[in-house]
mmCIF file of C-alpha atoms and ligand atoms in Angstrom:
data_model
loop_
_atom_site.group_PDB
_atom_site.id
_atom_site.type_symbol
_atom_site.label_atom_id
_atom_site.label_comp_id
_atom_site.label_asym_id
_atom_site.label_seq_id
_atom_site.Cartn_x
_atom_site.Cartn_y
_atom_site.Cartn_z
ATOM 1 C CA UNK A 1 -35.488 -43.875 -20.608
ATOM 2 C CA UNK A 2 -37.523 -40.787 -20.637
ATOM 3 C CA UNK A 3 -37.229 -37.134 -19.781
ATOM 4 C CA UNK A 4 -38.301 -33.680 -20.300
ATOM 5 C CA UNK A 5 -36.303 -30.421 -20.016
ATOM 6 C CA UNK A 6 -37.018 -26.967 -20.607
ATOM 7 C CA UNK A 7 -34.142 -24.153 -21.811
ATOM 8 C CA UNK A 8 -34.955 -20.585 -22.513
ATOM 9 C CA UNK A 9 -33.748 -18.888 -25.641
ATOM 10 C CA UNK A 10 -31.256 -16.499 -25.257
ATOM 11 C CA UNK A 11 -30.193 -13.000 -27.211
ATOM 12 C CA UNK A 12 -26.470 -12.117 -28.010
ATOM 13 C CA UNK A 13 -25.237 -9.034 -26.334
ATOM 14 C CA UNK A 14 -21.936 -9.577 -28.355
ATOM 15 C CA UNK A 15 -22.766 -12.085 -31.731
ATOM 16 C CA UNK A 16 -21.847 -15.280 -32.563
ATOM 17 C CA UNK A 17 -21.745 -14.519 -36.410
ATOM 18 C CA UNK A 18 -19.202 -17.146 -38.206
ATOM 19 C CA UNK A 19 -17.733 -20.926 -37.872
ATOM 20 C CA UNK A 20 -14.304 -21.917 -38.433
ATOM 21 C CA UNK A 21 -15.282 -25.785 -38.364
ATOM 22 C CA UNK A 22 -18.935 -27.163 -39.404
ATOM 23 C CA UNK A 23 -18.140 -30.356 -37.944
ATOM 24 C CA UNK A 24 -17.638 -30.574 -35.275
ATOM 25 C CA UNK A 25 -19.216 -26.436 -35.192
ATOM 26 C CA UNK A 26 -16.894 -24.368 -33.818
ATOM 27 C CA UNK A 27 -16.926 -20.517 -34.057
ATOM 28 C CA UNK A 28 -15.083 -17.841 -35.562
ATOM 29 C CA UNK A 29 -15.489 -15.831 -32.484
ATOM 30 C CA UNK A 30 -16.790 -15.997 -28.830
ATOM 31 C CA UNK A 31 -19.892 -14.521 -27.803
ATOM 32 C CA UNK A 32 -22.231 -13.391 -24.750
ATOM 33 C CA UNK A 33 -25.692 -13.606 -24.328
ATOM 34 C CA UNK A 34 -28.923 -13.233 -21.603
ATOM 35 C CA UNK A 35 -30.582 -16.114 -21.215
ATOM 36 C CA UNK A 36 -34.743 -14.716 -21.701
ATOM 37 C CA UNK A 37 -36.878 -15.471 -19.422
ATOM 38 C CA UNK A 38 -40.723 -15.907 -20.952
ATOM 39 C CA UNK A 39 -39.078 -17.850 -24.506
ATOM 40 C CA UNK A 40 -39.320 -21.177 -23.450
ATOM 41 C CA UNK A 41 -39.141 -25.108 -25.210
ATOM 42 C CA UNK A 42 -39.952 -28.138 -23.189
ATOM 43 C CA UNK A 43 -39.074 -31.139 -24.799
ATOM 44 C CA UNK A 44 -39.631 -34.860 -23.522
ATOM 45 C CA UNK A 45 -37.318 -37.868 -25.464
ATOM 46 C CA UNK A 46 -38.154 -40.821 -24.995
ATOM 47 C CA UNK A 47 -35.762 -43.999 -25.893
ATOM 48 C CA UNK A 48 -37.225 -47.104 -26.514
ATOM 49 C CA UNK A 49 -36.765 -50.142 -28.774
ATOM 50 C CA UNK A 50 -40.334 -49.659 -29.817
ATOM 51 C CA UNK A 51 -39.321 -47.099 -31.936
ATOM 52 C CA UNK A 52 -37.875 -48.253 -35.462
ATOM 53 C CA UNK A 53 -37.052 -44.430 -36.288
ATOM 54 C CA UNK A 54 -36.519 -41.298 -34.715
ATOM 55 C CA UNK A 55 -39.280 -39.216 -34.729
ATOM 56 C CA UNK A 56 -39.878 -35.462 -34.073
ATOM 57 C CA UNK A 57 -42.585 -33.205 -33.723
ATOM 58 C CA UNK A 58 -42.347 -29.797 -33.202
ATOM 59 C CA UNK A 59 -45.123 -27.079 -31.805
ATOM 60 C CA UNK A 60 -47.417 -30.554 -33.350
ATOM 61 C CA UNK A 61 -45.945 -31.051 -36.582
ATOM 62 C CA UNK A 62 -43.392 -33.318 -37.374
ATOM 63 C CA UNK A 63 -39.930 -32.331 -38.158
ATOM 64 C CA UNK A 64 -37.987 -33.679 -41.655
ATOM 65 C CA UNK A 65 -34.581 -33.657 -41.670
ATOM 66 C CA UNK A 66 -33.239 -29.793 -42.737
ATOM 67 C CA UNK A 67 -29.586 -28.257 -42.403
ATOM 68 C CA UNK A 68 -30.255 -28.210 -38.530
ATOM 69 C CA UNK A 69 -29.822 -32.154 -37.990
ATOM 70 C CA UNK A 70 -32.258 -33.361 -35.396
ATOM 71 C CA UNK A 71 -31.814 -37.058 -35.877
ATOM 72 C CA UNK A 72 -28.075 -36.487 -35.798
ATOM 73 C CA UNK A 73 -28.247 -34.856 -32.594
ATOM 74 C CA UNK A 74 -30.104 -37.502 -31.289
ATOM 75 C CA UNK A 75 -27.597 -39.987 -32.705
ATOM 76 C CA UNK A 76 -24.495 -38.340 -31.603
ATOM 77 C CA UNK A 77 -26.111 -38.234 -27.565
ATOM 78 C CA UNK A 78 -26.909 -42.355 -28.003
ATOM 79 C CA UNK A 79 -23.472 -42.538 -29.414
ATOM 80 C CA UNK A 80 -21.756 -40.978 -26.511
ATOM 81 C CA UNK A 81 -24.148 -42.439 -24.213
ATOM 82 C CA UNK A 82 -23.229 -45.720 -25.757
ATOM 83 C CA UNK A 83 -26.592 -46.822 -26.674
ATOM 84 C CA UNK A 84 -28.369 -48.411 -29.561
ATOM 85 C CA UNK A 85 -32.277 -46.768 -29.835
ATOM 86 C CA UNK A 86 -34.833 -44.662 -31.507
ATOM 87 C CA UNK A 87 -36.374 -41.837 -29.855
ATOM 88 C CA UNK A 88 -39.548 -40.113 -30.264
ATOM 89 C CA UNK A 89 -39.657 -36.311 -29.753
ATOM 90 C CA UNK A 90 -42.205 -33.905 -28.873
ATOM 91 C CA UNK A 91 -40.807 -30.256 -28.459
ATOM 92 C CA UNK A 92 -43.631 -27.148 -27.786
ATOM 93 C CA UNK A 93 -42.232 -23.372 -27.342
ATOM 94 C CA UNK A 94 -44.100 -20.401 -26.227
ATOM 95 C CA UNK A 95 -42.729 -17.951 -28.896
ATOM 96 C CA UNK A 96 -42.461 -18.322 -32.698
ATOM 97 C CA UNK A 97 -39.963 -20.777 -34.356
ATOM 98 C CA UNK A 98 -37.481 -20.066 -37.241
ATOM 99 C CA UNK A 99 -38.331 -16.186 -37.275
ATOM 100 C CA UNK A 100 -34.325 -15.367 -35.760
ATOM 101 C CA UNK A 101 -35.955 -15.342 -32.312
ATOM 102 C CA UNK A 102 -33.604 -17.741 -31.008
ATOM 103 C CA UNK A 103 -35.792 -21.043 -31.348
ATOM 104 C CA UNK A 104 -33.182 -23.248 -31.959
ATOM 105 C CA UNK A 105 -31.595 -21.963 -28.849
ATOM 106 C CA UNK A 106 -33.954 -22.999 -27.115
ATOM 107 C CA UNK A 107 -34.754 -26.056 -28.763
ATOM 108 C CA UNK A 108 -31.414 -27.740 -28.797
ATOM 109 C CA UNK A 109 -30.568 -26.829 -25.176
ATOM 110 C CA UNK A 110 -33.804 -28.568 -24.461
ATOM 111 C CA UNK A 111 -33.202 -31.480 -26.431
ATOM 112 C CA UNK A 112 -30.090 -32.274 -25.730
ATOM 113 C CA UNK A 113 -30.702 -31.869 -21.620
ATOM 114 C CA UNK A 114 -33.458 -34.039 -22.207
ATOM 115 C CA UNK A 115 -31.756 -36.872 -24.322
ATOM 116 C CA UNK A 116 -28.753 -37.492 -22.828
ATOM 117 C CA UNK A 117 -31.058 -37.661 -18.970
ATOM 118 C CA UNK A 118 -33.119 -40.251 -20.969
ATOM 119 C CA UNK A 119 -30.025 -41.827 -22.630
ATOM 120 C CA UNK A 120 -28.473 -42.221 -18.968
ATOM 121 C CA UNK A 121 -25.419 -39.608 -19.786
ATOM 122 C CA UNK A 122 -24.701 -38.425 -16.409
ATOM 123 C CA UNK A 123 -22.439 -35.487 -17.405
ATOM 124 C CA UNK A 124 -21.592 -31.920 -15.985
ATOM 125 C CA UNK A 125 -23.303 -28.657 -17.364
ATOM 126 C CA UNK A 126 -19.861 -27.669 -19.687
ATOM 127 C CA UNK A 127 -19.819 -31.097 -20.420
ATOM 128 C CA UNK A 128 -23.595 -30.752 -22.017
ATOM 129 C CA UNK A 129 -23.074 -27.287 -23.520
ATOM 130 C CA UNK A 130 -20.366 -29.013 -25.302
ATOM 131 C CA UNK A 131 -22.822 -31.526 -26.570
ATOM 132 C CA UNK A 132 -25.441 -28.861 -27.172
ATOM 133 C CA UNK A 133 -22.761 -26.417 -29.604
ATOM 134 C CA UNK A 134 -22.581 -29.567 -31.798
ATOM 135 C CA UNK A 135 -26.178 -29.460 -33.093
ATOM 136 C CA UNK A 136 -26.551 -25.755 -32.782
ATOM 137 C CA UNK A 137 -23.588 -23.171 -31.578
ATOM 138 C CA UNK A 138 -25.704 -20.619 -29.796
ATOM 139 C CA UNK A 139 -27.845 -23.566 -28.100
ATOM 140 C CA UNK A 140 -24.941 -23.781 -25.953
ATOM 141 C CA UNK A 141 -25.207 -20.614 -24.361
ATOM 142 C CA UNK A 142 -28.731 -21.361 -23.202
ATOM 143 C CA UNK A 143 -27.793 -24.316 -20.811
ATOM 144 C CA UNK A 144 -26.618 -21.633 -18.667
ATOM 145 C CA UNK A 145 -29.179 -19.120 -16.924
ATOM 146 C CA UNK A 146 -28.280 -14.886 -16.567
ATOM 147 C CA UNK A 147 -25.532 -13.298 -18.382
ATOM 148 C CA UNK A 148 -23.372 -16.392 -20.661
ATOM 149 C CA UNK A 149 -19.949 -16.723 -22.438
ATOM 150 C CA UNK A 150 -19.071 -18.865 -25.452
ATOM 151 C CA UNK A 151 -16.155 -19.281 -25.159
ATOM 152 C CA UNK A 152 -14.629 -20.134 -28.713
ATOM 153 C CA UNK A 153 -11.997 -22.296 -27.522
ATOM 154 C CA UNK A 154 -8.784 -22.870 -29.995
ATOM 155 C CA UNK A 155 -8.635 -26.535 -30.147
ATOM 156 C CA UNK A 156 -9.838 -28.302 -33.077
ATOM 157 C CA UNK A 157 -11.843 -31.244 -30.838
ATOM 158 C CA UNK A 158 -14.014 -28.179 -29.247
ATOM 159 C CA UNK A 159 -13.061 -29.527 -25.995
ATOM 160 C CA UNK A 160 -12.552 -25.839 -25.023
ATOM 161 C CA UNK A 161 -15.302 -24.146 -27.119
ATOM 162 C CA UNK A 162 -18.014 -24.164 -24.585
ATOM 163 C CA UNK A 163 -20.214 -21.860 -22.484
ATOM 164 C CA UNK A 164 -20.204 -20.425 -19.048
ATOM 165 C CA UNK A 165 -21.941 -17.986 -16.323
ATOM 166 C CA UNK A 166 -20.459 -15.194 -15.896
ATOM 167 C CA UNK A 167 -23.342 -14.069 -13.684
ATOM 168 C CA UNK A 168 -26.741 -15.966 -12.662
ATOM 169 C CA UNK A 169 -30.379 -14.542 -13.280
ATOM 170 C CA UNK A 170 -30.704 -12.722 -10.034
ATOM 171 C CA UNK A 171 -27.630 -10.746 -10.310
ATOM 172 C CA UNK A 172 -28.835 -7.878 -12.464
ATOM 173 C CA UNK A 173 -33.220 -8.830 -12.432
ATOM 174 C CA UNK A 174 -33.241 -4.941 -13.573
ATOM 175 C CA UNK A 175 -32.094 -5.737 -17.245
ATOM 176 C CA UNK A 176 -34.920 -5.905 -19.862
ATOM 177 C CA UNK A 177 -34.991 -7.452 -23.234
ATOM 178 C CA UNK A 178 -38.280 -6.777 -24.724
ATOM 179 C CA UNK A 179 -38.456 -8.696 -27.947
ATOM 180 C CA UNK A 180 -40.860 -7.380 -30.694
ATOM 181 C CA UNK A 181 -42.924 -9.382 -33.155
ATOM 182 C CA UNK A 182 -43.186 -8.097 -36.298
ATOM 183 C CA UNK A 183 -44.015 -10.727 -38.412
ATOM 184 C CA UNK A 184 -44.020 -15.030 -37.838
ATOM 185 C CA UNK A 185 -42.770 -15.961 -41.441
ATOM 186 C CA UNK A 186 -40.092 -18.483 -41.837
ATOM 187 C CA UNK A 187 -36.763 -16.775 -42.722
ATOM 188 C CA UNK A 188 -35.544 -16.131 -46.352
ATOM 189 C CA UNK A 189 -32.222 -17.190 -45.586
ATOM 190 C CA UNK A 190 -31.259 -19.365 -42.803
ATOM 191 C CA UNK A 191 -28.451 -18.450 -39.968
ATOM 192 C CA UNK A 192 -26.426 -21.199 -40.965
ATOM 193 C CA UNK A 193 -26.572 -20.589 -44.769
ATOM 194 C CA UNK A 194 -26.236 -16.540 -43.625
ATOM 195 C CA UNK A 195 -22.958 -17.025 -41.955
ATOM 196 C CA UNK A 196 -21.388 -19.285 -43.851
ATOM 197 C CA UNK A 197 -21.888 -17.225 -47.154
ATOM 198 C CA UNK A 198 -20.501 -14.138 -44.753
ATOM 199 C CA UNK A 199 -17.526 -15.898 -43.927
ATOM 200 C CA UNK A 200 -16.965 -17.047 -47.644
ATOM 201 C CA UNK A 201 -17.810 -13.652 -49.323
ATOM 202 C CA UNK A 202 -18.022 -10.329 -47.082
ATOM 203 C CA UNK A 203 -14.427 -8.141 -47.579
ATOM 204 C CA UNK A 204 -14.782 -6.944 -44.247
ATOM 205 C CA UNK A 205 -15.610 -10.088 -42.227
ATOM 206 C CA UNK A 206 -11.919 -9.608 -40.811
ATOM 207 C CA UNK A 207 -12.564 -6.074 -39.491
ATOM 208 C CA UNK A 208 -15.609 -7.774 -37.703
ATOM 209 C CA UNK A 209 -13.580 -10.275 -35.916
ATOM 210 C CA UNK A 210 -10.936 -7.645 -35.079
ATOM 211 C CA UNK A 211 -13.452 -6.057 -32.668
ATOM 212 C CA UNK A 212 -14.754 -9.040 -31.327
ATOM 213 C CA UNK A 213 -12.166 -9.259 -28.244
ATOM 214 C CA UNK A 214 -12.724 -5.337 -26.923
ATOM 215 C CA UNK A 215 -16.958 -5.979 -27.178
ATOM 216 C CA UNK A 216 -16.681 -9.057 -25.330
ATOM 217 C CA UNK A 217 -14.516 -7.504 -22.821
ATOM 218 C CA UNK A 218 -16.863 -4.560 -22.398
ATOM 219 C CA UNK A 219 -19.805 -6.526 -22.500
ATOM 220 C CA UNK A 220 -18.286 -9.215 -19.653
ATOM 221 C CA UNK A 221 -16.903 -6.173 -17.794
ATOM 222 C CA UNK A 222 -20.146 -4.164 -17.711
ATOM 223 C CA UNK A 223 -22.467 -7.345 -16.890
ATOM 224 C CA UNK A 224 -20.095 -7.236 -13.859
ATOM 225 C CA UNK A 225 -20.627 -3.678 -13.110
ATOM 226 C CA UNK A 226 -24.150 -3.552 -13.527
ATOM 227 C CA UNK A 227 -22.757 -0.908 -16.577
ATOM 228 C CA UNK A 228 -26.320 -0.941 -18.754
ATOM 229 C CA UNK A 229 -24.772 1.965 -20.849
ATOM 230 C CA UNK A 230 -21.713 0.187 -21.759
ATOM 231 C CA UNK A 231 -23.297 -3.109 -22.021
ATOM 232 C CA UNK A 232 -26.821 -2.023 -24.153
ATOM 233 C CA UNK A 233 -24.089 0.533 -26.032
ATOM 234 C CA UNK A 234 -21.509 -2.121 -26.967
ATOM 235 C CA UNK A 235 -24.281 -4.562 -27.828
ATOM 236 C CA UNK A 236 -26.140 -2.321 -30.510
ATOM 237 C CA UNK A 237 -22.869 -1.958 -32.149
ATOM 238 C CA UNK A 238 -22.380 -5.673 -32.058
ATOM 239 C CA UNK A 239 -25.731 -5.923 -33.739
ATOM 240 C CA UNK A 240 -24.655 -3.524 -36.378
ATOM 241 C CA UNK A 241 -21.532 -4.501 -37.320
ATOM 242 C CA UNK A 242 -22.702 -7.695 -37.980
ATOM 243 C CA UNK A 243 -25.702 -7.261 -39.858
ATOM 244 C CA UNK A 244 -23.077 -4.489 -41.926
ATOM 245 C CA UNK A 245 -21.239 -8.272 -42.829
ATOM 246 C CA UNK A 246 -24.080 -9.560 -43.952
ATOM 247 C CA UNK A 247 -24.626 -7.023 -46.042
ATOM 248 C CA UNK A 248 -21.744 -6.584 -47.996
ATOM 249 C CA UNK A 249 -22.031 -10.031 -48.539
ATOM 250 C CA UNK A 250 -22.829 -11.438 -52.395
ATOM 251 C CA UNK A 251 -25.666 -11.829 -52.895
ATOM 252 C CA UNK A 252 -26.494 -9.460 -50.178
ATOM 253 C CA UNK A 253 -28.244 -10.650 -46.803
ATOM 254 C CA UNK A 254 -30.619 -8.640 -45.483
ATOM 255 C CA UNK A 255 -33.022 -9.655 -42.392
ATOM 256 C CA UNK A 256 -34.575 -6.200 -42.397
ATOM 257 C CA UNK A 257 -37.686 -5.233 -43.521
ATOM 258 C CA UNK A 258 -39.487 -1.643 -42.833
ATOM 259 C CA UNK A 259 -41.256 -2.700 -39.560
ATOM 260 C CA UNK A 260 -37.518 -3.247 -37.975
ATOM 261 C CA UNK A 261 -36.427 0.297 -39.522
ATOM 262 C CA UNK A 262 -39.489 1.414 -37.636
ATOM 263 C CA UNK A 263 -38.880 0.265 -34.412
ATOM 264 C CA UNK A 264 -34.798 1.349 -34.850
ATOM 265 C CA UNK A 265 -35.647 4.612 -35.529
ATOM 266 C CA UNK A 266 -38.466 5.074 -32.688
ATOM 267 C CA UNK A 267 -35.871 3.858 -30.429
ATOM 268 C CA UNK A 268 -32.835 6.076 -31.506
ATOM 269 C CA UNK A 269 -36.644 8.821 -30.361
ATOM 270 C CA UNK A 270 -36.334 7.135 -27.273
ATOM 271 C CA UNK A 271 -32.761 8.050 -26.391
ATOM 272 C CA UNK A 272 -33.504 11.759 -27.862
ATOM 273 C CA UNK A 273 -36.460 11.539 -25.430
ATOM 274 C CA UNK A 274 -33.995 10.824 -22.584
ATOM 275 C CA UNK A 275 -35.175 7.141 -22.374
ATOM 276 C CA UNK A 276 -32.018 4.589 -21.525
ATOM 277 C CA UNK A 277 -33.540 2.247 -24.609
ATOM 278 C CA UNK A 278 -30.780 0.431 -27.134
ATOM 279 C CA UNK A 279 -31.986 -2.193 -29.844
ATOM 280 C CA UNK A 280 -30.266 -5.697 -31.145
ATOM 281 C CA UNK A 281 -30.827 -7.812 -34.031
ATOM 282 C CA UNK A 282 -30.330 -11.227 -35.176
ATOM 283 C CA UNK A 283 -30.939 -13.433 -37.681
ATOM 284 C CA UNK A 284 -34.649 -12.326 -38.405
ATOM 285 C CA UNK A 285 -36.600 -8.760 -38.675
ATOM 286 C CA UNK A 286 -37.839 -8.826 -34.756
ATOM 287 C CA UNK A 287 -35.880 -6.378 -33.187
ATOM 288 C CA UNK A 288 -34.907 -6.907 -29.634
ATOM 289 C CA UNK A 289 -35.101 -3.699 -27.110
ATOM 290 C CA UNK A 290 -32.664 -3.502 -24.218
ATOM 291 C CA UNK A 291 -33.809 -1.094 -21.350
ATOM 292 C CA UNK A 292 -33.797 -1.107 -17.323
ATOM 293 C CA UNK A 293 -36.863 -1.879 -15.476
ATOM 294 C CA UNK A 294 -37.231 2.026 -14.157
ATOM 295 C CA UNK A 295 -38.051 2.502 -18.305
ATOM 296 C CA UNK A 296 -39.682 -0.857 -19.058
ATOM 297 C CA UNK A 297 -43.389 0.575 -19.352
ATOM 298 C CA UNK A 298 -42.580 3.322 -21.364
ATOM 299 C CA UNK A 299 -40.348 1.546 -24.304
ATOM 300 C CA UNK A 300 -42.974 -1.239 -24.186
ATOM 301 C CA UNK A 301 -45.897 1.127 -25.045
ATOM 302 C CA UNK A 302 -43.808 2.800 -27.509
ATOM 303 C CA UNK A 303 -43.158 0.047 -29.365
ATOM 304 C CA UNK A 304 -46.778 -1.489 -29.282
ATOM 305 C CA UNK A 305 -47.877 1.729 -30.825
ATOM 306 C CA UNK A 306 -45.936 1.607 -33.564
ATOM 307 C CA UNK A 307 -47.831 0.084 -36.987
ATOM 308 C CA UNK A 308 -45.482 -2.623 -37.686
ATOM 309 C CA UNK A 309 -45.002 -3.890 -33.677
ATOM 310 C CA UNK A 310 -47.737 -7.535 -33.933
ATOM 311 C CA UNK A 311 -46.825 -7.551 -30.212
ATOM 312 C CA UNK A 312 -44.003 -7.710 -27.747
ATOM 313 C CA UNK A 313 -42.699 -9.962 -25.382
ATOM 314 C CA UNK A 314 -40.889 -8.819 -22.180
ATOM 315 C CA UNK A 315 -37.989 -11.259 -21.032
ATOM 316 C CA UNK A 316 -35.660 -10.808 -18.166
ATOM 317 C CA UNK A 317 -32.638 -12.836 -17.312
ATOM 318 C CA UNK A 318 -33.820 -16.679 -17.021
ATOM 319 C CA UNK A 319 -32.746 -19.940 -15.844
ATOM 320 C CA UNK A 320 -30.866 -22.108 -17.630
ATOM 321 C CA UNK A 321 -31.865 -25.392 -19.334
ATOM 322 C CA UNK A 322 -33.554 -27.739 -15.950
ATOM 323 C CA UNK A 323 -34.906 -31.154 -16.200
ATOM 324 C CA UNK A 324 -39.159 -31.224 -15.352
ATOM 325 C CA UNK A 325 -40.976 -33.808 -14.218
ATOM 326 C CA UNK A 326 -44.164 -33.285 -15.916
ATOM 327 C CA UNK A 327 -43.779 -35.079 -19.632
ATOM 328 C CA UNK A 328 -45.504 -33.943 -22.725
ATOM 329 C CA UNK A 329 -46.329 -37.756 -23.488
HETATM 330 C C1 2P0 B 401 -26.126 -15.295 -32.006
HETATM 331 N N1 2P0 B 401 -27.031 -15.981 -34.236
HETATM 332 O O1 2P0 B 401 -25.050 -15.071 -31.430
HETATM 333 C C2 2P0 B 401 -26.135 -15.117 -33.520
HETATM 334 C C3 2P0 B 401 -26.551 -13.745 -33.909
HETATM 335 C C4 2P0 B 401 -27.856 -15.279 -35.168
HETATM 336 C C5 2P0 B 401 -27.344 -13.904 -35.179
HETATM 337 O O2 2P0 B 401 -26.235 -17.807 -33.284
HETATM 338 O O3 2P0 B 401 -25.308 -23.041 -37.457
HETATM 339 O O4 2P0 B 401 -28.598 -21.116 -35.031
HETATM 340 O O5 2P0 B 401 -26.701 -23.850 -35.580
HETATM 341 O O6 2P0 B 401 -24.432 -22.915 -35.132
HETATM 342 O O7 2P0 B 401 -26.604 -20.936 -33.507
HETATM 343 C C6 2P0 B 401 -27.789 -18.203 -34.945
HETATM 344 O O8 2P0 B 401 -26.983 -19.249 -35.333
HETATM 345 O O9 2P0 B 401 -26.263 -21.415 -35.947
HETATM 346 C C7 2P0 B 401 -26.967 -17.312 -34.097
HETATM 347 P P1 2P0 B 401 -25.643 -22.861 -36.014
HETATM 348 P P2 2P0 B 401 -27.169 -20.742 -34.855
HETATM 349 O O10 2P0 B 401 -27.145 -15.591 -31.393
#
C-alpha cells in the first residue's frame, strides 16, 4: 500500500480566479493552463495500520493542518477507496512552495495520484482530476501534461467540473514559460482567502466572468493553431484583469511588489525591442514570461539582469502527473 507519483505545476493561460461551491470546490469559471516542465513534486504515501495518524512532511518539515486540508484529502481518497488507515507522507519539490508558483498544483496532483495507487483506487485520469479539484481546484489541471482545460462543469456534485488535454507536451515543444524568482517569502494573503474575499467584495468581479468564455475560446483556439500571439496576448490580459479584481477588492489585494513592476515593464521593452515576450501573474510577485524558443535566450538574459530577478527557471510544456517507482522512503 505504497506509491510515489510526480505532477508538474502548471501556469494559467486563462485564470481560475473564483469558487461558486467550497465544498465540494467548484469554480466560478473554467480555465486553461501549460503544464511546466522543470516544477516538479514527488510524493510517496504510504498506508499502513502502523500509523495511528496521518502524517506529512513537506520539502522535510512537517505539515499542520492549514486552509489547504492535507489530512482531508487523504481521508476523502481512503473514503472512496473504501479503506480504514493512516498514511505517512513525504512530498519534496524542486521550486519554492507557497510563493503563487503553483506548489499546490503540483503537490495535490502528486498526492492524490499517489494515494489513491497506494489506497488500491483503480480509476481513470478524469476520474482522478476529479478527486484532485477537491483538495485544490487548479491541482486538477496538472494531472494532465501540455496545454489543459478545467472545465467548470454546471452540476452541483462536480461530476462535470474536471480537466482535460486539449493538446499533449509535444504538440507545441516551442512554447516557453520562463518563471522568475523574485523573492521565496510565504504569501501575505493566501489564494484561497484572495478569491474568496474577490468574489464577496470586488464590484467588478461580474465583468471578469463576462470575458471568461471569449479568452478561453481564444486561448483553446490558438493552442490549436500554434497562435503564440493570440494565446501569450489573451493570456496577459487574463492575468490583468484578474489581478484588476483583486484589487478593487476591500481591503485591497495586491501580490505585487516593485521587482514584478520591474520585470512587467522590461518586458512591455521587450515587445518595443521587437521581442515576441508577454508576462502572467498569479497569486504571488514571480512573474511568469511567455516567449517562443527562437527568443528564449534573449528574454532569459533580460530578465536575469534585472536587480530584482533572484533567478529564473525555464519550463516548457510537461507531462502530466505519472506514478515512479523509486520511493522517497
Ligand atoms: C490559477 N490560481 O488558475 C489561479 C490564478 C492563482 C491565480 O488557481 O482554493 O490553489 O485550492 O482551489 O487552486 C490558485 O488557487 O485554490 C489558483 P484552491 P488554488 O492557477
Amino acid at each position: 500500500m505504497k506509491a510515489t507519483a510526480t505532477a508538474n505545476a502548471n501556469i494559467a493561460l486563462v485564470k481560475y480566479w473564483g469558487k461558486r461551491s467550497t465544498d465540494p470546490i467548484l469554480p466560478q469559471n473554467g480555465s486553461i493552463s501549460m503544464t511546466c516542465n522543470g516544477m516538479t513534486t514527488t510524493t510517496t504515501v504510504e498506508f499502513s495500520d502502523k500509523y495511528k495518524e496521518h502524517t506529512v512532511i513537506i520539502n522535510d518539515e512537517e505539515f499542520k493542518k492549514d486552509e489547504k486540508d492535507i489530512h482531508g484529502h487523504i481521508d476523502r481518497i481512503c473514503k472512496i477507496a473504501g479503506i480504514n488507515l493512516k498514511a505517512k507522507v513525504i512530498s519534496e519539490s524542486n521550486f519554492p512552495v507557497a510563493a503563487g508558483l503553483a506548489s499546490s498544483a503540483s503537490g495535490f496532483s502528486a498526492l492524490t495520484m499517489a494515494a489513491a495507487k497506494a489506497a488500491g483506487l483503480n480509476v481513470s485520469s478524469k476520474e482522478l482530476s476529479i478527486i484532485t479539484r477537491q483538495g485544490s481546484g487548479s491541482a486538477c489541471r496538472s494531472i494532465f501534461g501540455g496545454f489543459v482545460e478545467w472545465h467548470k462543469g454546471e452540476k452541483q456534485d462536480g461530476s462535470d467540473s474536471y480537466a482535460e488535454e486539449i493538446v499533449d507536451k509535444n504538440y507545441w515543444p516551442d512554447f516557453r514559460m520562463i518563471t522568475t524568482i523574485v523573492e521565496v517569502k510565504k504569501k501575505p494573503v493566501s489564494s484561497r482567502g484572495g478569491m474568496a474575499q474577490t468574489v464577496a467584495n470586488c464590484p467588478y468581479y461580474e465583468g471578469w466572468l463576462k470575458t471568461v468564455e471569449s479568452d478561453l475560446d481564444a486561448v483553446r483556439t490558438g493552442i490549436k493553431q500554434k497562435d503564440f500571439l493570440k494565446v501569450a496576448e489573451t493570456a496577459e490580459y487574463s492575468a490583468l484583469k484578474m489581478h484588476a479584481t483583486m484589487i478593487a477588492t476591500k481591503p485591497p489585494i495586491m501580490y505585487w511588489i516593485p521587482a514584478s513592476m520591474e520585470i512587467i515593464h522590461s518586458v512591455r521593452q521587450m515587445r518595443e525591442d521587437g521581442i515576441h515576450a508577454y508576462f502572467t501573474m498569479d497569486a504571488g510577485p514571480n512573474v511568469k514570461v511567455m516567449c517562443l524558443t527562437k527568443d528564449e535566450k534573449e528574454v532569459s538574459k533580460r530578465l536575469n539582469e534585472l536587480d530584482g530577478v533572484v533567478r529564473t527557471i525555464l519550463c516548457t510544456p510537461g507531462d502530466g502527473a505519472k506514478l515512479v517507482d523509486k520511493h522517497l522512503f
